[in-house]
Short mmCIF file of C-alpha atoms in Angstrom, two decimals:
data_model
loop_
_atom_site.label_atom_id
_atom_site.label_comp_id
_atom_site.label_asym_id
_atom_site.label_seq_id
_atom_site.Cartn_x
_atom_site.Cartn_y
_atom_site.Cartn_z
CA MET A 151 -26.30 -22.06 42.23
CA GLY A 152 -23.53 -23.47 40.89
CA ARG A 153 -23.90 -24.25 36.78
CA ARG A 154 -23.82 -28.00 35.26
CA LEU A 155 -20.55 -29.05 33.85
CA ASN A 156 -22.34 -29.52 30.57
CA ASP A 157 -24.06 -25.86 30.64
CA PRO A 158 -23.18 -24.15 27.24
CA GLU A 159 -22.00 -21.37 29.03
CA HIS A 160 -19.45 -23.15 31.08
CA SER A 161 -18.47 -25.20 28.47
CA ARG A 162 -17.55 -21.92 26.33
CA PHE A 163 -15.78 -20.59 29.49
CA ALA A 164 -13.60 -24.25 29.63
CA SER A 165 -12.80 -24.29 26.14
CA LEU A 166 -11.34 -20.61 26.21
CA ILE A 167 -9.25 -21.67 29.09
CA LEU A 168 -7.79 -24.74 27.70
CA LEU A 169 -7.06 -22.43 24.17
CA SER A 170 -5.16 -20.00 26.18
CA VAL A 171 -3.24 -22.90 27.88
CA ALA A 172 -2.41 -24.29 24.59
CA LEU A 173 -1.13 -20.67 23.21
CA LEU A 174 0.76 -20.10 26.20
CA SER A 175 2.35 -23.70 25.93
CA CYS A 176 3.47 -23.32 22.41
CA VAL A 177 4.92 -19.78 23.18
CA LEU A 178 6.84 -21.35 26.36
CA VAL A 179 8.25 -24.07 24.33
CA TYR A 180 9.79 -21.96 21.72
CA ALA A 181 11.24 -19.00 24.15
CA VAL A 182 13.23 -21.70 25.64
CA VAL A 183 14.54 -23.29 22.74
CA SER A 184 15.26 -19.67 21.43
CA THR A 185 17.19 -18.74 24.89
CA PHE A 186 19.46 -21.84 24.90
CA LEU A 187 20.68 -21.42 21.11
CA ASN A 188 21.59 -17.40 21.45
CA PRO A 189 23.25 -15.64 23.91
CA ASN A 190 21.34 -12.45 22.59
CA VAL A 191 17.72 -13.12 22.83
CA GLY A 192 17.20 -10.45 24.82
CA SER A 193 18.88 -7.92 22.73
CA GLN A 194 17.14 -5.76 19.97
CA ASP A 195 19.90 -7.63 17.45
CA SER A 196 18.71 -10.61 18.07
CA SER A 197 19.15 -13.07 15.57
CA PHE A 198 15.65 -15.19 16.32
CA GLU A 199 12.48 -14.22 14.43
CA SER A 200 9.52 -13.63 15.93
CA LEU A 201 7.21 -16.52 17.18
CA GLU A 202 5.05 -15.41 13.79
CA MET A 203 7.80 -15.67 11.28
CA VAL A 204 8.84 -19.07 12.52
CA ALA A 205 5.28 -20.33 11.91
CA SER A 206 5.39 -18.95 8.56
CA GLY A 207 7.65 -21.99 7.91
CA ASP A 208 6.15 -25.31 5.88
CA PHE A 209 5.97 -27.00 9.18
CA GLY A 210 6.29 -30.89 9.16
CA GLU A 211 7.60 -30.95 5.88
CA LYS A 212 9.48 -34.24 4.84
CA LYS A 213 12.68 -34.44 3.04
CA ASP A 214 11.13 -36.35 -0.13
CA GLU A 215 8.26 -33.82 -0.50
CA CYS A 216 10.16 -30.78 -0.77
CA CYS A 217 10.02 -29.12 -3.88
CA ARG A 218 11.05 -25.40 -3.83
CA GLY A 219 12.76 -22.85 -5.80
CA ILE A 220 13.76 -19.22 -5.90
CA GLU A 221 11.34 -16.58 -7.80
CA ASN A 222 12.71 -14.20 -10.29
CA LEU A 223 15.71 -16.44 -11.53
CA GLU A 224 16.00 -18.19 -14.63
CA LEU A 225 19.10 -20.64 -14.35
CA TRP A 226 20.68 -22.04 -17.58
CA GLY A 227 21.94 -24.61 -18.99
CA PRO A 228 21.37 -27.61 -21.66
CA ALA A 229 17.53 -28.55 -21.98
CA VAL A 230 16.55 -32.08 -21.29
CA LYS A 231 13.13 -31.07 -21.66
CA TRP A 232 11.82 -28.18 -23.58
CA GLY A 233 9.44 -25.97 -21.71
CA SER A 234 7.44 -25.28 -24.82
CA GLU A 235 6.19 -28.80 -25.00
CA PHE A 236 6.33 -29.56 -21.45
CA LYS A 237 3.88 -27.40 -19.25
CA PHE A 238 2.42 -28.08 -15.89
CA ASN A 239 -0.09 -26.00 -13.63
CA SER A 240 2.69 -25.68 -10.57
CA SER A 241 6.19 -25.09 -10.25
CA VAL A 242 5.83 -28.02 -7.65
CA GLU A 243 4.94 -30.27 -10.71
CA CYS A 244 7.71 -29.16 -12.56
CA CYS A 245 10.23 -29.69 -9.54
CA GLN A 246 8.90 -33.30 -9.30
CA ALA A 247 9.15 -34.05 -13.10
CA CYS A 248 12.97 -32.89 -12.83
CA LYS A 249 12.91 -35.39 -9.53
CA THR A 250 11.45 -38.54 -11.48
CA MET A 251 14.92 -38.34 -13.57
CA CYS A 252 16.82 -38.69 -10.56
CA SER A 253 15.75 -41.07 -8.59
CA GLY A 254 17.78 -43.82 -10.23
CA ASN A 255 21.13 -45.35 -8.18
CA ASP A 256 23.07 -45.77 -10.97
CA GLY A 257 24.88 -42.38 -12.12
CA PRO A 258 24.23 -38.63 -11.77
CA CYS A 259 20.51 -37.45 -12.23
CA LEU A 260 19.67 -36.70 -15.73
CA CYS A 261 17.98 -33.47 -14.39
CA ASP A 262 19.29 -31.21 -12.04
CA THR A 263 17.57 -28.38 -12.81
CA TRP A 264 14.14 -27.14 -13.21
CA VAL A 265 12.73 -23.78 -14.72
CA PHE A 266 9.31 -22.70 -14.27
CA CYS A 267 6.75 -19.89 -15.68
CA GLY A 268 3.99 -19.86 -13.05
CA ASN A 269 2.79 -16.05 -13.00
CA LYS A 270 -0.40 -15.94 -15.45
CA GLU A 271 0.06 -12.33 -16.30
CA ALA A 272 3.65 -12.00 -16.78
CA CYS A 273 4.44 -15.40 -18.52
CA GLY A 274 1.23 -14.64 -21.02
CA SER A 275 1.32 -17.83 -23.40
CA ARG A 276 4.63 -19.38 -21.74
CA PHE A 277 2.88 -19.57 -18.70
CA GLY A 278 3.26 -23.14 -17.54
CA GLU A 279 6.61 -23.85 -19.45
CA CYS A 280 8.73 -26.28 -17.17
CA TRP A 281 12.06 -26.73 -18.68
CA LEU A 282 13.97 -29.08 -17.30
CA LYS A 283 18.10 -28.75 -17.47
CA LYS A 284 21.53 -30.31 -16.83
CA GLN A 285 24.49 -28.14 -15.12
CA LYS A 286 27.62 -28.97 -16.02
CA ASP A 287 28.43 -27.72 -12.73
CA PRO A 288 25.95 -28.52 -10.34
CA LEU A 289 27.45 -26.81 -7.23
CA SER A 290 28.02 -23.65 -9.58
CA PRO A 291 25.04 -23.34 -11.63
CA ASP A 292 24.82 -21.11 -14.80
CA ARG A 293 22.72 -17.98 -14.26
CA GLN A 294 20.75 -16.47 -17.18
CA ASP A 295 19.20 -13.74 -15.14
CA ALA A 296 17.76 -12.58 -12.15
CA GLY A 297 15.75 -9.71 -10.45
CA LYS A 298 12.27 -8.41 -10.26
CA SER A 299 11.69 -8.48 -14.15
CA VAL A 300 12.53 -11.95 -14.26
CA ILE A 301 9.16 -14.21 -14.70
CA TRP A 302 10.85 -17.45 -14.11
CA THR A 303 11.17 -19.64 -10.79
CA SER A 304 14.12 -22.06 -10.90
CA GLY A 305 15.13 -24.79 -8.24
CA LEU A 306 18.06 -27.42 -8.11
CA ILE A 307 18.22 -31.42 -7.37
CA PHE A 308 21.26 -32.81 -5.77
CA GLY A 309 20.98 -36.66 -6.59
CA LYS A 310 22.72 -39.43 -4.63
CA GLY A 311 26.67 -38.04 -3.99
CA GLU A 312 25.78 -35.00 -5.54
CA GLY A 313 25.61 -31.53 -3.74
CA ILE A 314 27.94 -32.79 -0.64
CA VAL A 315 30.26 -29.68 0.76
CA GLY A 316 33.33 -30.05 3.08
CA MET A 317 33.24 -27.91 6.17
CA GLU A 318 36.83 -27.89 6.91
CA THR A 319 38.39 -27.48 10.35
CA GLU A 320 41.75 -28.05 12.01
CA TYR A 321 40.50 -31.62 13.43
CA GLY A 322 38.62 -32.93 10.22
CA THR A 323 36.17 -31.78 8.07
CA LEU A 324 32.53 -32.63 8.16
CA HIS A 325 30.85 -33.83 4.75
CA ILE A 326 27.16 -31.74 4.50
CA LYS A 327 24.50 -33.11 2.06
CA LEU A 328 22.68 -30.03 0.74
CA PHE A 329 18.99 -29.73 0.19
CA PRO A 330 18.20 -27.20 -2.27
CA ASP A 331 14.97 -28.35 -2.55
CA CYS A 332 13.73 -27.85 0.90
CA ALA A 333 15.96 -24.63 1.27
CA PRO A 334 16.79 -23.06 -1.77
CA TYR A 335 17.92 -19.85 -0.32
CA SER A 336 20.05 -20.94 2.13
CA VAL A 337 21.62 -23.51 -0.02
CA ALA A 338 22.34 -20.55 -2.38
CA TYR A 339 24.14 -19.18 0.17
CA ILE A 340 26.27 -21.93 0.73
CA LEU A 341 27.18 -22.29 -2.78
CA GLU A 342 28.54 -18.41 -2.22
CA LEU A 343 30.79 -19.40 0.05
CA LEU A 344 32.25 -21.76 -2.11
CA THR A 345 34.17 -18.94 -4.02
CA MET A 346 35.77 -17.45 -1.03
CA ARG A 347 38.89 -18.87 -0.72
CA HIS A 348 38.83 -17.35 2.92
CA CYS A 349 35.55 -17.40 5.37
CA VAL A 350 37.56 -14.91 7.89
CA GLY A 351 34.76 -15.08 10.85
CA CYS A 352 33.06 -18.43 10.42
CA GLN A 353 33.63 -20.56 13.19
CA PHE A 354 32.53 -22.90 15.88
CA TYR A 355 32.01 -21.49 18.76
CA ARG A 356 29.90 -23.62 21.41
CA ALA A 357 30.04 -27.60 21.68
CA GLU A 358 27.95 -29.50 24.30
CA SER A 359 28.00 -33.44 24.20
CA ARG A 360 24.83 -35.74 24.49
CA GLY A 361 25.74 -36.02 28.04
CA GLN A 362 23.51 -38.84 29.89
CA SER A 363 20.39 -37.42 27.96
CA TRP A 364 21.09 -39.03 24.64
CA ASP A 365 22.34 -42.34 23.61
CA SER A 366 25.51 -42.98 20.67
CA GLU A 367 22.90 -42.71 18.17
CA GLY A 368 20.97 -39.65 19.35
CA ASN A 369 18.02 -41.06 20.67
CA HIS A 370 16.54 -39.45 23.82
CA ILE A 371 16.93 -41.36 26.72
CA LYS A 372 13.57 -42.12 28.77
CA ASP A 373 13.08 -40.36 31.90
CA ALA A 374 16.04 -38.20 30.92
CA PRO A 375 16.48 -34.71 31.22
CA TYR A 376 16.45 -32.52 27.64
CA GLY A 377 19.57 -30.21 28.31
CA PRO A 378 21.72 -29.05 29.46
CA PRO A 379 24.26 -30.18 27.39
CA PHE A 380 22.06 -29.77 25.00
CA ALA A 381 23.87 -32.05 22.37
CA LEU A 382 25.18 -29.59 19.58
CA ILE A 383 27.85 -27.51 17.97
CA GLN A 384 27.09 -24.23 17.07
CA GLY A 385 28.83 -21.63 15.35
CA ILE A 386 28.77 -18.61 12.48
CA LEU A 387 28.36 -18.70 8.53
CA GLU A 388 29.47 -15.07 7.80
CA ALA A 389 32.21 -14.02 6.18
CA GLN A 390 33.93 -10.80 7.57
CA GLY A 391 33.58 -8.23 5.29
CA THR A 392 30.91 -9.68 3.05
CA PRO A 393 27.30 -8.43 4.01
CA PHE A 394 24.49 -10.92 5.04
CA ASN A 395 21.39 -11.29 4.23
CA LYS A 396 18.88 -12.55 6.59
CA MET A 397 18.08 -16.14 5.19
CA PRO A 398 13.97 -16.30 4.85
CA THR A 399 12.65 -19.22 6.82
CA GLU A 400 12.21 -22.19 4.88
CA ALA A 401 11.61 -25.92 5.55
CA CYS A 402 11.45 -26.89 9.27
CA PRO A 403 11.62 -30.87 9.20
CA THR A 404 12.33 -32.33 12.69
CA ILE A 405 15.77 -32.00 14.07
CA ARG A 406 17.70 -35.22 13.69
CA ARG A 407 21.06 -36.15 14.73
CA GLY A 408 23.66 -34.32 12.00
CA SER A 409 20.84 -31.98 10.82
CA VAL A 410 22.23 -28.61 10.03
CA ALA A 411 20.30 -25.69 10.58
CA TRP A 412 20.11 -21.91 10.84
CA ILE A 413 19.30 -20.44 14.15
CA GLY A 414 16.05 -18.19 13.49
CA SER A 415 17.63 -16.03 10.02
CA GLY A 416 21.54 -17.01 10.24
CA PRO A 417 24.04 -16.30 10.33
CA GLU A 418 24.34 -18.35 13.24
CA PHE A 419 23.82 -22.46 13.02
CA PHE A 420 24.70 -25.16 14.85
CA ILE A 421 24.71 -28.99 13.91
CA SER A 422 22.85 -31.51 16.27
CA LEU A 423 24.44 -34.19 18.04
CA ALA A 424 21.14 -36.26 18.36
CA ASN A 425 17.16 -36.26 17.48
CA HIS A 426 15.06 -32.94 18.89
CA GLY A 427 11.76 -33.67 18.58
CA GLU A 428 11.13 -31.67 21.75
CA TRP A 429 12.16 -28.64 19.70
CA LYS A 430 9.27 -29.21 17.12
CA ASN A 431 9.60 -27.31 13.63
CA SER A 432 11.52 -24.29 14.16
CA TYR A 433 14.52 -24.40 12.21
CA THR A 434 14.99 -24.31 8.85
CA VAL A 435 17.06 -27.37 8.01
CA PHE A 436 19.37 -26.51 4.87
CA GLY A 437 21.38 -30.01 4.96
CA SER A 438 22.78 -33.10 6.82
CA VAL A 439 26.30 -33.89 8.05
CA LEU A 440 27.13 -37.51 6.35
CA LEU A 441 26.93 -40.42 8.94
CA GLU A 442 30.14 -41.45 8.42
CA ASP A 443 31.51 -37.88 9.52
CA MET A 444 29.66 -37.73 13.00
CA GLU A 445 32.05 -39.14 14.93
CA VAL A 446 34.25 -35.66 13.72
CA ALA A 447 31.69 -33.65 14.97
CA GLU A 448 31.60 -35.44 17.81
CA LYS A 449 35.48 -34.86 18.69
CA SER A 450 34.34 -31.19 18.86
CA VAL A 451 32.50 -31.63 22.48
CA GLN A 452 35.90 -33.05 23.84
CA LEU A 453 37.89 -29.78 23.27
CA PRO A 454 38.11 -27.40 26.44
CA THR A 455 35.16 -25.12 27.07
CA LYS A 456 34.22 -22.82 29.57
CA SER A 457 30.75 -22.39 31.32
CA ASP A 458 28.91 -18.87 30.47
CA VAL A 459 25.17 -18.52 30.67
CA TRP A 460 22.96 -17.05 28.27
CA ASN A 461 19.56 -15.93 29.60
CA ASN A 462 19.29 -18.20 32.62
CA ILE A 463 20.40 -20.90 30.70
CA ASN A 464 24.25 -23.06 31.33
CA VAL A 465 25.76 -23.24 27.92
CA SER A 466 29.12 -24.57 27.09
CA VAL A 467 31.49 -22.17 25.02
CA LEU A 468 34.84 -23.03 23.66
CA GLU A 469 37.81 -21.66 25.14
CA LYS A 470 39.04 -21.20 21.69
CA PRO A 471 36.74 -20.96 18.64
CA VAL A 472 37.47 -23.18 15.71
CA PRO A 473 37.71 -21.64 12.25
CA LEU A 474 36.14 -23.46 9.63
CA ILE A 475 36.01 -22.73 5.70
CA VAL A 476 33.25 -24.15 3.37
CA ARG A 477 34.78 -25.88 0.23
CA ARG A 478 33.81 -27.96 -2.48
CA MET A 479 34.88 -31.70 -2.99
CA LYS A 480 37.04 -32.68 -5.64
CA LYS A 481 35.35 -35.54 -6.82
CA SER A 482 31.67 -37.35 -6.02
CA LEU A 483 31.54 -38.99 -2.75
CA GLY A 484 29.66 -41.81 -4.56
CA ASP A 485 27.39 -43.86 -2.54
CA LEU A 486 27.48 -42.10 0.91
CA ASN A 487 24.43 -41.28 2.50
CA SER A 488 23.13 -38.28 4.81
CA ASN A 489 21.71 -39.48 7.79
CA VAL A 490 18.58 -37.84 6.92
CA LYS A 491 15.33 -39.75 7.59
CA PRO A 492 11.60 -39.30 6.49
CA GLU A 493 9.34 -38.51 9.69
#
């Protein structure tokens, strides 16, 4: 005799089936996205992390809610708030206190650095101290000390018109607003690249248009496929002769037009030419191309390409890779805004 649909045993069996289907769907989505962004997914040296590593990130975090720092790092600089008289229970509160001094539209931030002591055992009487500071040069912050013995956690805040670097190519410069509060380790690496006179090996090697799937503002067209082409330019940020340390998974918001993100733990990265909600929260976003410069990014897809197949996915590879170098801007870009939007 068959069981009724509301039998307890049948319900448990149905629940297990639904759970299995949901888990399998998540795995398939990640596998597909990973495949078309990397030609070596199946190799031992794949730059993509496992699903478990990606899942360790802070999914769905909004840009305005980011408040991350680097542990075992003490940044220096003139204090605007003395930690001995300014204490909190968490690094997030310390970071937010700095942000409140960096929310105006009339000039540079009064605070661009926060330093917090959050380990009760190691900090002792200094636990909770929150030092707010102001750097002479935010793109080259003054370090006091770093290493496992350092009890401090430090972070940077870039206000309006600050923290913008140039990614120069022979076809133009992409101005990128960095997000140190969302991806502090990633931004620290980009700031290291600024100190190099050359970045031999840094380049774009893949370029794909929006095709018929996304409109000029990056919005997906109803009922259109999600690629190929996949509306992105892809490259590598690793200088030859300089060891690259894998980036940890940091804030992974929804990929939007202009988002600059690592593929896995780097050094491969991409700039999105469209909004990719279908990619979920799979990539660490460490910056965004200024809206005014997206036209420069779009020019890349007009360069000659050749077809290739990466793990059964059709991709467009540039016939001639485009070298790039990351440079600091000579002066603030004022009121230019990035095209990052809260979710």
